[in-house]
Amino acid sequence: MKKARSVAVRGVLVALASGAALAFVAASAGATASGTTPAAADDSLPRSLELAPAWTATLNRAPIGRAFAVYSRMDQVRLTLIGPGDAIRVYDRPEWSFTSDDAATMYLSPGGRRLAMPHWPTSRQQFTRILDVTDGSVRVIRAGAPLAWSADARQLLVAHFDSDPSVDEPRGGEVRVVDADTGRIRWSAPLPPRPMAIAALTGAFSPDGTAIAVQQADSLTLHRTDGSGWRVTLDSRRLAGPAAWTPDGRTLLVMDRTGRLHGLDTASGRPTATPAIEGRPGSRLVGWRGGAPVVVDGHRVRLLGAEPAVLAEAPDDTLELQVATDAVALPLRDPGSPQVGPFTARYQTPLVTGGAALIIAGAAWLWIRLRRNSTDSSTVAAIF
């Protein structure tokens, strides 16, 4: 009987050790995966931004180094990130909000390594949550809610309101240029008090990062670091998008209701003699390719100009699509099979949970077995 009990105990101990090893390997492998990037780090933009399979790894468990594009679908919370080498990851953002009712709910940096998202702890507080695509970490900038990235991603344009900007009473504030690494305010410009100050507020950096263009309602203002600038009334036109400056910095593009792009001289704010560029109503100018503007039009990325074309497209039910400015200039290719991340990163939670459950079940069985054997031995001793 002792021999049989010994064998049973050894079996349970082996099971416990196996469960512990399973949980440890899953956890440690997941931690290792969090510091890796896909092996195929090609510089080409897939023409189709694929759907994430159900077993896709989350970004925090398997970072991808950078993202070419990010899109949201019906639930608005889950984001899909497309990276080099057909890498695809998902990220569940803790908050769905916007800086302005005419602005995006997320802002992908030009190089695709950071994603800025508005964070409103209260109606009187506007912060920025920054997701680091390279390692999955998140930090908060408290200077304001995001509006635009500089071309080198070292600066972030944010909006700060003095009070709740969603009310009918006039509210003022500031647009602030902050250091994207430290959150320190480098310089700022006032936002004049307006009713519903949150309405129609967008911004764009100059290519060299020394000036910003800010639209608030029908007013477009250019601010420079030296304090100079100008202000014009746009009527029905609006700032064309985060890449509204031409690459040479001489022209700022605005869009009319038909989607046509018109130029303003950045030195004076006056219209330029350049012919308007045919565009798409409601689109956003996100970059340049061979000197021609590129816009996001719903779920499609379009090249405008003399040879218009669709560069890439996300799923039909996409509600918001963000594309890294640098990515729109990359060579195009057909997509391959989605690279959904390492096995241990995708199934880390069930592996750890399963290993822990095995340990608990084995320990409980061993305790019951030993207690039963102890009781049986006591009974036999009492009889004799």
PDB file of C-alpha atoms in Angstrom, residues 50-57 88-90 338-340:
ATOM      1  CA  GLU A  50      -6.284  42.849 -43.708  1.00  0.00           C
ATOM      2  CA  LEU A  51      -8.774  41.848 -41.030  1.00  0.00           C
ATOM      3  CA  ALA A  52      -7.223  40.575 -37.822  1.00  0.00           C
ATOM      4  CA  PRO A  53      -7.930  36.850 -37.303  1.00  0.00           C
ATOM      5  CA  ALA A  54      -9.589  35.937 -34.006  1.00  0.00           C
ATOM      6  CA  TRP A  55      -6.308  34.498 -32.665  1.00  0.00           C
ATOM      7  CA  THR A  56      -4.233  37.635 -33.356  1.00  0.00           C
ATOM      8  CA  ALA A  57      -1.800  38.615 -30.590  1.00  0.00           C
ATOM      9  CA  ILE A  88      -0.912  42.412 -37.611  1.00  0.00           C
ATOM     10  CA  ARG A  89      -1.813  43.079 -33.978  1.00  0.00           C
ATOM     11  CA  VAL A  90      -4.804  44.267 -31.986  1.00  0.00           C
ATOM     12  CA  PRO A 338      -1.231  37.841 -41.788  1.00  0.00           C
ATOM     13  CA  GLN A 339       1.564  37.355 -39.259  1.00  0.00           C
ATOM     14  CA  VAL A 340      -0.490  37.239 -36.092  1.00  0.00           C
TER      15      VAL A 340
END
